[in-house]
Amino acid sequence: MMTINQIQDELIEDFELFDDWETKYEYIIDLGKKLKPLPKELKTDENIIKGCQSQVWLDAKMSDGLLHFDADSEAIIVKGLVSLLLKVLSDQTPEAVASAELYFIEKIGLSSHLAQTRSNGLASMVKQMKNYATAYRVLNSN
Amino acid sequence: MNKPKTALDIEKIRSDFPILNEAVNGKSLVYFDNAATTQKPSVVINALTDYYGHYNANIHRGLHALAEKATFAFENSRHSLQRFLNAALVEEIIFTYGTTDGINLVAQTFGRRFLGQGDEIIISTLEHHSNIVPWQMLCEERGCVLRVIPINEQGELRMDEYEKMLSERTKLVSVVHVSNSLGTINPVKTIIEKAHAVGAKVLIDGAQATSHMEVDVQALDCDFYVFSLHKLYGPTGLGVLYGKKAILDAMPPYRGGGEMIKEVTFEKTTYNDLPYKFEAGTPNIADVVAALTAVQYVDELGKTNMAAYENELLRYATEQLGDIDGLRIVGQAAEKISVVSFVLAGIHPQDIGTILDQQGIAIRTGHHCTQPLMNRLGLPSGTARASFAVYNTFAEIDKLVQGIRKVQKMML
């Protein structure tokens, strides 16, 4: 299994291939379109992360000691970015998720999307993923 | 070749705004978010540095030369805003932090003093949250009732419904002059007349109006008029509340502190006269001083010229955007300012904004702080909104059209 940092490094390498904004965003849009939509029954009020402009749904569960995330958004570019976050943080141990340092976003030139002004729920989504990790870590240790 | 007819020298005007030379994401900036805030001409920026560099002092009570100069500049600005709105008296011009602050002031003073159980406040579906929430807070506290004028499919107020709502229970009508989301110009003069006929007072939210049209508060006969300077090519953090003197005099003060008092003892404080009664604490002196230059700038261009040119921009944009397959313009009122709200079939507004931003084009997406309106229109994700100011050009609208086509190519 690849570690969170190995995945991040791989993504950074992938993104180095894009030499203009268009191909980069086309790739993200494509990721967004390909991400499996969250089933209706998981689009609950509990799973919603409200942004000012678009919302994100995030569902978390443990299986075989790994923390699995599913997520969705109504805006495609946000959904593409959600897909990247899932690649990096899903199916890792709660310990790894809780202590992860997400440096890839800045390196691939997308940090503005996680800034406060974007109001798309992505920054809150990362926080929520870490909250789940912390909670499951506590549960596991009991 | 498409060229607008105008008495204004648009290239000269553009050179007055240094920010228009900025590059965004490697492209030259196309700024179409003017309904959120307009950019500032050099005269305004220079007035700020001039104030801080040469005569910064606290006003009204200082005896020294700088205080005198600052006080003169501050009060001179108040006079220019009196003329700008054609208010009868200079003390009817109260400086606030902005439109929102002005509405809250009226809700917390006029509202709490004069409104009670069962009294009705009428607003409209087109309101910005800042003309909804302060009244909801007041209704909760005082037991009054909020009523909402509906709109038709074009995004215009249903005046027939408004008339039916009016009764002796109506104590206040608070409506927006121009819709920030759709650009609809409301028939405020008629609204005011009809409200007065049942004895209600009227507040007009002029945030979107003052940079696009002449506003004459005496001709309108409104009781309150509020707006922000930052949407009028002026500094942020500064607004004006106009109120008729007799009503302002009857209202209790808002915030307590320095400046708003006549005499303070631990037993009793007497309050200062208008306008100072409502201006507690050291005011936003620098921005007030700079506001004078913003008003002068607009006066020199002439509102009639500005409106005529902006109408050309609106007409051209409506025509060009209308040619794009899958694009629907939201808000088709007969009377509009230069705002075009739109949706694209199958594309979330936020995605439109993100891809346009990559192309250096700044628009606004989302609910524009008018969530009830967006829900009424069946657009909970909101719209994309391009709003034009006097420094925008046909060529920039062409860029927007190309930009939207690129959005569609990439997203669909």
XYZ file of C-alpha atoms in Angstrom:
554
model
C 0.000 0.000 0.000
C 1.320 3.428 -0.914
C 1.700 5.942 1.884
C -0.052 9.282 1.814
C 3.182 11.042 0.917
C 4.000 8.595 -1.858
C 0.596 9.273 -3.392
C 1.100 13.000 -3.041
C 4.520 12.815 -4.708
C 3.053 10.788 -7.547
C 0.286 13.355 -8.084
C 2.811 16.176 -8.095
C 4.743 14.323 -10.796
C 1.571 13.736 -12.822
C 0.651 17.391 -12.681
C 4.097 18.442 -13.869
C 3.103 17.053 -17.268
C 0.470 19.735 -17.725
C 2.012 22.804 -19.255
C -1.025 25.076 -19.254
C -4.072 25.721 -17.121
C -6.462 24.264 -19.678
C -5.064 20.747 -19.732
C -4.764 20.829 -15.956
C -8.389 21.827 -15.487
C -9.568 19.435 -18.184
C -7.918 16.661 -16.180
C -9.611 17.796 -12.965
C -12.979 18.090 -14.746
C -12.463 14.573 -16.078
C -11.707 13.289 -12.571
C -14.875 15.006 -11.378
C -16.981 13.376 -14.059
C -15.492 9.956 -13.375
C -15.929 10.021 -9.611
C -18.759 7.699 -8.723
C -21.703 9.744 -7.449
C -22.524 9.204 -3.815
C -25.677 7.083 -3.488
C -28.734 9.107 -2.540
C -29.042 7.434 0.860
C -25.595 8.747 1.803
C -26.404 12.321 0.778
C -27.778 12.981 4.225
C -27.833 16.178 6.243
C -25.254 14.552 8.484
C -22.843 14.084 5.593
C -23.269 17.503 4.070
C -20.567 20.142 4.244
C -22.122 23.410 3.254
C -20.076 25.855 1.285
C -21.391 29.255 0.360
C -21.450 28.392 -3.348
C -21.509 24.632 -3.584
C -21.770 21.778 -1.167
C -19.772 18.645 -0.582
C -21.004 15.370 0.868
C -18.575 13.195 2.798
C -19.186 9.720 4.163
C -16.656 7.788 6.241
C -16.440 4.174 7.347
C -13.839 1.796 8.728
C -13.056 -1.451 6.990
C -10.135 -3.779 7.813
C -8.501 -1.146 9.958
C -8.508 1.408 7.150
C -10.547 4.575 6.976
C -12.594 4.683 3.789
C -14.097 7.889 2.438
C -16.732 8.490 -0.209
C -17.562 12.001 -1.309
C -19.422 14.028 -3.880
C -20.120 17.615 -4.926
C -22.568 19.370 -7.195
C -19.844 21.415 -8.923
C -17.614 19.384 -11.236
C -14.300 21.104 -10.553
C -14.869 20.763 -6.822
C -15.753 17.135 -7.433
C -12.473 16.664 -9.308
C -10.588 18.110 -6.363
C -12.618 15.882 -4.035
C -11.478 12.961 -6.137
C -7.826 13.975 -5.622
C -8.340 14.248 -1.863
C -9.910 10.780 -1.823
C -6.955 9.342 -3.752
C -4.631 10.739 -1.107
C -6.554 10.169 2.111
C -8.996 7.300 1.566
C -8.118 3.729 2.593
C -5.338 4.815 4.908
C -5.085 4.184 8.629
C -6.796 6.733 10.873
C -3.363 7.542 12.343
C -1.943 8.363 8.924
C -4.935 10.526 7.964
C -4.926 12.400 11.269
C -1.256 13.292 10.959
C -1.186 13.846 7.176
C 0.304 17.014 5.878
C -1.263 17.898 2.537
C 1.501 19.575 0.570
C 0.463 18.380 -2.888
C -2.329 20.931 -3.284
C 0.056 23.836 -3.199
C 2.631 22.048 -5.356
C 0.122 21.424 -8.127
C -0.987 25.051 -8.014
C -4.486 24.550 -6.679
C -4.161 25.965 -3.183
C -6.542 28.826 -3.985
C -9.318 26.256 -4.226
C -8.887 25.379 -0.589
C -8.766 29.000 0.474
C -11.531 30.561 2.506
C -12.765 32.717 -0.357
C -13.623 29.787 -2.577
C -16.422 28.919 -0.189
C -16.760 25.505 -1.775
C -16.579 23.376 1.339
C -13.235 21.797 0.370
C -11.273 23.258 3.266
C -14.019 22.094 5.631
C -13.958 18.689 3.960
C -10.266 18.192 4.743
C -10.919 19.268 8.331
C -13.825 16.842 8.552
C -11.730 13.966 7.164
C -9.178 14.610 9.883
C -11.925 14.785 12.506
C -13.154 11.343 11.434
C -9.593 10.017 11.590
C -9.097 11.367 15.088
C -12.421 9.939 16.230
C -11.711 6.480 14.803
C -8.214 6.511 16.232
C -9.681 7.078 19.688
C -12.279 4.357 19.096
C -9.589 1.904 17.951
C -7.412 2.517 20.948
C -10.276 1.805 23.371
C -17.061 46.679 -35.838
C -19.108 47.160 -32.724
C -18.623 50.488 -31.072
C -20.818 51.980 -28.391
C -22.107 55.500 -28.817
C -21.022 57.590 -25.881
C -20.140 61.121 -24.888
C -17.471 59.713 -22.562
C -13.825 59.032 -23.352
C -13.717 55.453 -22.092
C -9.973 54.974 -22.720
C -9.267 58.069 -20.637
C -11.590 56.762 -17.898
C -9.818 53.397 -17.926
C -6.495 55.124 -17.409
C -7.928 56.669 -14.214
C -8.176 53.181 -12.655
C -4.698 51.737 -12.014
C -6.018 48.280 -11.113
C -7.291 47.749 -14.653
C -3.661 47.264 -15.704
C -3.282 44.260 -13.419
C -2.729 40.808 -14.868
C -4.762 37.944 -13.387
C -3.637 34.386 -14.027
C -1.360 35.787 -16.711
C -4.207 37.535 -18.564
C -5.180 41.185 -18.502
C -7.942 41.666 -15.977
C -11.552 41.860 -17.118
C -13.432 43.089 -14.062
C -17.138 42.320 -14.187
C -17.853 42.140 -10.457
C -18.826 45.774 -10.098
C -22.081 45.074 -8.285
C -19.944 43.627 -5.464
C -17.587 46.590 -5.444
C -16.321 49.040 -8.030
C -12.661 49.786 -8.575
C -11.208 53.106 -7.406
C -9.876 55.935 -9.559
C -6.475 57.444 -8.736
C -8.094 60.589 -7.334
C -9.694 58.500 -4.570
C -6.517 56.531 -3.851
C -4.508 59.773 -3.789
C -7.003 61.439 -1.443
C -6.404 58.653 1.082
C -2.617 58.965 0.998
C -2.889 62.748 0.988
C -5.002 62.687 4.139
C -2.673 60.318 6.014
C 0.428 62.026 4.658
C -0.560 65.619 5.335
C -3.448 66.264 7.715
C -4.366 63.157 9.719
C -5.937 64.291 13.005
C -8.967 63.514 15.097
C -11.841 65.774 14.214
C -14.318 68.169 15.823
C -12.607 68.817 19.156
C -8.978 69.466 18.339
C -7.854 73.085 18.420
C -4.729 72.673 16.352
C -4.317 73.351 12.654
C -4.363 69.720 11.505
C -7.574 68.986 13.412
C -9.155 72.012 11.856
C -8.150 70.986 8.345
C -9.331 67.394 8.878
C -12.648 68.561 10.349
C -13.197 70.896 7.423
C -12.496 68.127 4.893
C -14.753 65.699 6.770
C -17.709 68.084 6.929
C -17.102 69.248 3.387
C -17.596 65.653 2.296
C -20.888 65.544 4.175
C -22.012 68.621 2.251
C -21.068 67.033 -1.054
C -23.107 63.931 -0.174
C -26.029 66.155 0.767
C -25.878 67.662 -2.722
C -25.360 64.213 -4.255
C -28.676 62.977 -2.807
C -30.311 66.401 -2.917
C -31.114 66.158 0.791
C -32.771 69.238 2.250
C -30.418 69.509 5.214
C -26.795 68.565 5.775
C -27.563 67.016 9.179
C -29.763 64.474 7.415
C -26.569 62.799 6.149
C -25.327 60.237 8.708
C -22.063 58.394 8.074
C -22.237 54.627 8.656
C -19.989 51.665 7.928
C -22.079 50.751 4.908
C -25.545 49.890 3.650
C -25.925 46.993 6.089
C -24.960 49.216 8.993
C -27.480 51.862 7.920
C -30.329 49.347 7.788
C -29.386 47.950 11.182
C -29.289 51.459 12.603
C -32.848 52.103 11.446
C -34.052 48.693 12.658
C -32.481 49.121 16.084
C -33.569 52.710 16.686
C -36.645 53.565 14.611
C -37.794 49.948 14.699
C -37.423 49.368 18.405
C -38.947 52.733 19.276
C -41.922 52.760 16.934
C -42.789 49.169 15.996
C -44.644 46.703 18.197
C -46.843 43.627 18.364
C -48.725 42.994 15.123
C -47.213 45.919 13.212
C -46.179 44.990 9.697
C -42.949 45.527 7.791
C -43.050 44.998 4.035
C -39.931 43.943 2.130
C -39.638 42.246 -1.284
C -38.465 38.971 -2.794
C -35.580 40.860 -4.424
C -33.950 41.854 -1.125
C -30.329 41.264 -0.219
C -29.912 39.421 3.104
C -28.949 42.745 4.682
C -32.477 44.021 4.078
C -34.057 40.830 5.420
C -32.174 39.729 8.518
C -32.256 43.025 10.508
C -36.071 43.044 10.139
C -36.368 39.384 11.112
C -34.363 40.148 14.245
C -36.638 43.105 14.987
C -39.798 41.049 14.363
C -38.559 38.371 16.727
C -37.910 40.913 19.437
C -40.934 43.173 18.969
C -43.557 40.743 17.692
C -44.027 42.482 14.360
C -44.782 40.687 11.134
C -42.631 40.567 8.001
C -44.436 40.531 4.654
C -42.808 39.960 1.292
C -43.825 41.439 -2.085
C -43.680 38.650 -4.699
C -42.115 38.974 -8.176
C -43.226 38.007 -11.660
C -41.292 35.779 -14.066
C -39.268 38.714 -15.417
C -38.006 39.497 -11.930
C -40.187 42.577 -11.394
C -42.165 43.364 -8.265
C -45.861 42.490 -8.329
C -47.221 45.933 -7.582
C -50.803 44.631 -7.476
C -49.807 42.299 -4.638
C -47.955 45.097 -2.892
C -51.061 47.280 -2.909
C -53.100 44.466 -1.402
C -50.584 44.115 1.435
C -50.760 47.729 2.517
C -53.009 48.529 5.462
C -53.073 50.617 8.603
C -50.950 47.856 10.172
C -48.099 48.629 7.742
C -45.547 50.699 9.659
C -42.498 50.370 7.435
C -41.749 49.432 3.839
C -38.096 48.604 3.198
C -37.249 47.764 -0.387
C -34.260 47.684 -2.642
C -33.974 50.413 -5.290
C -32.124 48.116 -7.706
C -31.764 44.339 -7.362
C -28.134 43.265 -6.941
C -28.843 39.804 -8.369
C -31.032 40.641 -11.362
C -30.508 44.359 -11.965
C -34.245 45.140 -11.793
C -34.956 48.826 -11.145
C -37.940 49.006 -8.819
C -40.627 51.712 -9.126
C -39.656 53.159 -5.773
C -41.457 56.471 -6.246
C -44.791 54.666 -6.574
C -43.898 52.309 -3.727
C -43.190 55.301 -1.488
C -46.401 57.138 -2.436
C -48.555 54.120 -1.737
C -46.850 53.436 1.588
C -47.269 57.035 2.679
C -50.957 56.841 1.808
C -51.403 54.324 4.655
C -49.094 56.246 6.967
C -46.082 53.911 6.682
C -42.481 55.079 6.530
C -40.184 53.912 3.727
C -36.533 52.899 3.636
C -34.852 52.492 0.255
C -31.742 50.306 -0.034
C -29.790 52.170 -2.681
C -26.607 50.076 -2.629
C -26.842 49.223 -6.336
C -28.522 52.407 -7.500
C -26.288 55.359 -6.673
C -23.556 54.600 -9.223
C -26.025 54.102 -12.064
C -28.749 56.729 -11.726
C -29.645 60.096 -10.274
C -31.058 59.799 -6.771
C -33.045 62.733 -5.409
C -34.332 61.905 -1.946
C -36.641 64.935 -1.873
C -38.248 64.059 -5.199
C -38.597 60.423 -4.074
C -39.889 61.592 -0.692
C -38.377 58.495 0.968
C -37.964 58.589 4.752
C -34.624 56.776 4.726
C -32.118 56.077 1.964
C -28.995 53.969 2.532
C -25.986 53.193 0.355
C -22.280 52.330 0.417
C -19.464 54.414 -1.029
C -17.428 51.418 -2.173
C -19.981 50.656 -4.872
C -19.693 54.267 -6.039
C -15.962 54.232 -6.902
C -15.207 55.266 -3.303
C -13.531 53.641 -0.311
C -14.735 50.543 1.554
C -16.116 50.633 5.084
C -18.187 53.763 4.564
C -21.881 54.252 3.987
C -24.497 56.964 4.176
C -27.834 56.898 5.905
C -30.114 59.680 4.757
C -33.133 60.252 6.967
C -35.720 63.009 7.192
C -34.733 65.287 10.059
C -38.041 65.055 11.938
C -37.823 61.254 11.980
C -34.120 61.127 12.873
C -34.797 63.586 15.711
C -37.516 61.330 17.105
C -35.275 58.248 17.006
C -33.183 57.274 20.042
C -29.387 57.095 19.570
C -27.838 53.865 18.267
C -24.413 53.353 19.778
C -23.237 55.180 22.871
C -19.814 56.743 23.264
C -17.770 59.775 22.382
C -18.880 62.301 19.758
C -22.597 61.486 20.158
C -22.984 63.260 23.522
C -23.566 66.810 24.680
C -22.872 66.341 28.346
C -22.050 63.275 30.423
C -22.403 62.847 34.154
C -22.706 59.531 35.964
C -26.344 60.375 36.612
C -27.458 61.434 33.153
C -26.155 61.990 29.655
C -27.643 64.355 27.115
C -27.200 63.497 23.482
C -25.684 65.529 20.724
C -27.688 66.958 17.824
C -27.945 65.454 14.372
C -25.960 64.103 12.662
C -23.513 63.425 15.534
C -26.149 61.700 17.662
C -25.718 58.666 15.387
C -21.951 58.864 14.920
C -20.459 57.527 18.165
C -16.691 57.229 18.377
C -13.988 58.464 16.051
C -15.453 58.103 12.582
C -13.830 56.717 9.454
C -12.220 60.085 8.716
C -9.870 59.109 5.895
C -12.556 57.327 3.919
C -15.076 60.112 4.435
C -12.524 62.611 3.151
C -11.755 60.416 0.125
C -15.470 59.912 -0.563
C -15.641 63.538 -1.630
C -13.331 62.811 -4.558
C -15.399 59.760 -5.559
C -18.549 61.875 -5.678
C -16.732 64.599 -7.629
C -15.411 62.006 -10.057
C -18.901 60.668 -10.741
C -20.304 64.210 -11.001
C -17.668 65.147 -13.561
C -18.449 62.152 -15.754
C -22.143 62.866 -15.296
C -24.651 60.236 -14.232
C -26.665 60.677 -17.417
C -23.604 59.932 -19.563
C -22.648 56.997 -17.355
C -26.137 55.495 -17.445
C -26.378 55.912 -21.213
C -23.046 54.152 -21.752
C -23.797 51.396 -19.235
C -27.126 50.782 -20.967
C -25.179 50.267 -24.188
C -23.001 47.719 -22.395
C -26.103 45.987 -21.042
C -27.794 45.916 -24.444
C -24.671 44.547 -26.141
C -24.047 41.926 -23.450
C -27.683 40.800 -23.464
C -27.556 40.414 -27.239
C -24.180 38.625 -27.335
C -24.830 36.311 -24.391
C -28.281 35.581 -25.799
C -26.589 33.987 -28.824
C -24.899 31.315 -26.715
C -26.675 27.948 -26.829
C -27.728 26.721 -23.416
C -27.354 30.142 -21.804
C -30.377 31.618 -20.093
C -30.436 35.167 -18.774
C -32.114 35.306 -15.375
C -34.012 38.531 -14.759
C -35.509 40.197 -17.801
C -37.105 43.242 -16.245
C -38.058 46.069 -18.584
C -36.111 48.493 -16.391
C -32.625 47.207 -15.547
C -29.185 48.475 -14.656
C -26.087 46.948 -16.238
C -26.239 43.549 -14.555
C -26.573 40.255 -16.415
C -27.303 37.183 -14.319
C -27.243 33.901 -16.217
C -27.168 30.139 -15.960
C -25.693 27.577 -18.359
C -27.500 24.307 -18.953
C -25.716 21.427 -17.227
C -22.990 23.541 -15.622
C -22.795 24.623 -11.977
C -22.309 28.401 -11.587
C -19.195 27.844 -9.505
C -17.555 25.950 -12.371
C -18.345 28.868 -14.689
C -16.679 31.281 -12.269
C -13.596 29.098 -11.825
C -12.910 28.656 -15.545
C -13.573 32.345 -16.292
C -11.189 33.298 -13.477
C -8.473 31.222 -15.150
C -9.022 33.430 -18.185
C -8.643 36.619 -16.140
C -12.373 37.376 -16.081
C -13.815 38.247 -12.677
C -17.540 37.636 -12.275
C -19.616 36.668 -9.234
C -21.267 33.279 -8.838
C -23.649 31.856 -6.263
C -26.713 33.235 -4.537
C -25.407 36.843 -4.326
C -26.676 37.086 -0.712
C -30.239 36.723 -1.997
C -30.982 33.109 -1.104
C -34.774 33.564 -0.835
C -34.810 35.085 -4.344
C -32.715 32.230 -5.756
C -35.020 29.672 -4.153
C -38.033 31.505 -5.595
C -36.400 31.306 -9.038
C -35.731 27.587 -8.539
C -31.973 28.182 -8.650
C -30.628 27.119 -5.232
C -27.049 27.070 -6.610
C -27.539 30.627 -7.776
C -26.402 32.225 -11.000
C -23.310 33.617 -12.656
C -23.459 37.407 -12.675
C -21.559 39.878 -14.804
C -22.043 43.475 -13.677
C -20.675 46.399 -15.646
C -19.259 49.771 -14.676
C -18.379 52.828 -16.694
C -14.817 51.609 -17.387
C -15.920 48.357 -19.040
C -15.886 47.932 -22.825
C -17.536 46.026 -25.647
C -14.202 44.264 -26.239
C -14.321 42.955 -22.674
C -17.835 41.638 -23.254
C -16.501 39.835 -26.339
C -13.883 38.239 -24.072
C -16.631 37.153 -21.683
C -18.539 35.537 -24.547
C -15.411 33.675 -25.694
C -14.726 32.757 -22.086
C -18.189 31.261 -21.638
C -17.816 29.283 -24.853
C -14.582 27.893 -23.469
C -16.355 26.953 -20.232
C -18.911 25.006 -22.259
C -16.222 23.346 -24.369
C -14.319 22.238 -21.281
C -17.239 21.251 -19.095
C -19.686 19.569 -21.445
